[in-house]
Amino acid sequence: TLNHNPNAALGHSQVGAALLKQQKDQEALVHLNEALRLRPADTVSRNNRAVVRTRAGDLAGAIADYRALRAAK
């Protein structure tokens, strides 16, 4: 868990995804940002962050994430 290992990118990604499903976007964004800080190539976290950014109206941020996803393929 994140309590035992706060530097676990996968843990932050999973918490962020769960919060995204609950539409707790600001909380999700914190975890998704941390997951990407720890593991920049994490496509799941990047996609989920793009969704959060889109819902928040941060279209420039969402587009940047989607472009990074395309470049990663």
mmCIF file of N, CA, C and O in Angstrom, residues 18-26 28 55:
data_model
loop_
_atom_site.group_PDB
_atom_site.id
_atom_site.type_symbol
_atom_site.label_atom_id
_atom_site.label_comp_id
_atom_site.label_asym_id
_atom_site.label_seq_id
_atom_site.Cartn_x
_atom_site.Cartn_y
_atom_site.Cartn_z
ATOM 1 N N ALA A 18 -9.099 4.630 -9.254
ATOM 2 C CA ALA A 18 -10.285 4.424 -8.419
ATOM 3 C C ALA A 18 -10.986 5.749 -8.133
ATOM 4 O O ALA A 18 -12.218 5.839 -8.196
ATOM 5 N N LEU A 19 -10.199 6.783 -7.843
ATOM 6 C CA LEU A 19 -10.789 8.103 -7.584
ATOM 7 C C LEU A 19 -11.424 8.679 -8.847
ATOM 8 O O LEU A 19 -12.459 9.340 -8.776
ATOM 9 N N LEU A 20 -10.816 8.413 -9.995
ATOM 10 C CA LEU A 20 -11.381 8.857 -11.268
ATOM 11 C C LEU A 20 -12.765 8.256 -11.474
ATOM 12 O O LEU A 20 -13.706 8.962 -11.853
ATOM 13 N N LYS A 21 -12.905 6.973 -11.184
ATOM 14 C CA LYS A 21 -14.203 6.304 -11.336
ATOM 15 C C LYS A 21 -15.248 6.891 -10.390
ATOM 16 O O LYS A 21 -16.436 6.892 -10.701
ATOM 17 N N GLN A 22 -14.796 7.385 -9.245
ATOM 18 C CA GLN A 22 -15.702 7.996 -8.277
ATOM 19 C C GLN A 22 -15.937 9.481 -8.574
ATOM 20 O O GLN A 22 -16.603 10.164 -7.818
ATOM 21 N N GLN A 23 -15.349 9.959 -9.657
ATOM 22 C CA GLN A 23 -15.432 11.353 -10.088
ATOM 23 C C GLN A 23 -14.861 12.316 -9.047
ATOM 24 O O GLN A 23 -15.310 13.451 -8.914
ATOM 25 N N LYS A 24 -13.853 11.865 -8.336
ATOM 26 C CA LYS A 24 -13.108 12.705 -7.398
ATOM 27 C C LYS A 24 -11.845 13.162 -8.127
ATOM 28 O O LYS A 24 -10.731 12.744 -7.825
ATOM 29 N N ASP A 25 -12.076 14.019 -9.112
ATOM 30 C CA ASP A 25 -11.031 14.344 -10.072
ATOM 31 C C ASP A 25 -9.815 15.033 -9.466
ATOM 32 O O ASP A 25 -8.686 14.733 -9.844
ATOM 33 N N GLN A 26 -10.015 15.973 -8.557
ATOM 34 C CA GLN A 26 -8.869 16.677 -7.983
ATOM 35 C C GLN A 26 -7.991 15.729 -7.178
ATOM 36 O O GLN A 26 -6.767 15.799 -7.253
ATOM 37 N N ALA A 28 -7.853 12.485 -7.663
ATOM 38 C CA ALA A 28 -7.263 11.572 -8.648
ATOM 39 C C ALA A 28 -6.045 12.206 -9.299
ATOM 40 O O ALA A 28 -5.011 11.550 -9.482
ATOM 41 N N ARG A 55 -12.164 16.592 -18.273
ATOM 42 C CA ARG A 55 -13.346 16.905 -17.464
ATOM 43 C C ARG A 55 -13.199 18.225 -16.728
ATOM 44 O O ARG A 55 -14.186 18.920 -16.484
#
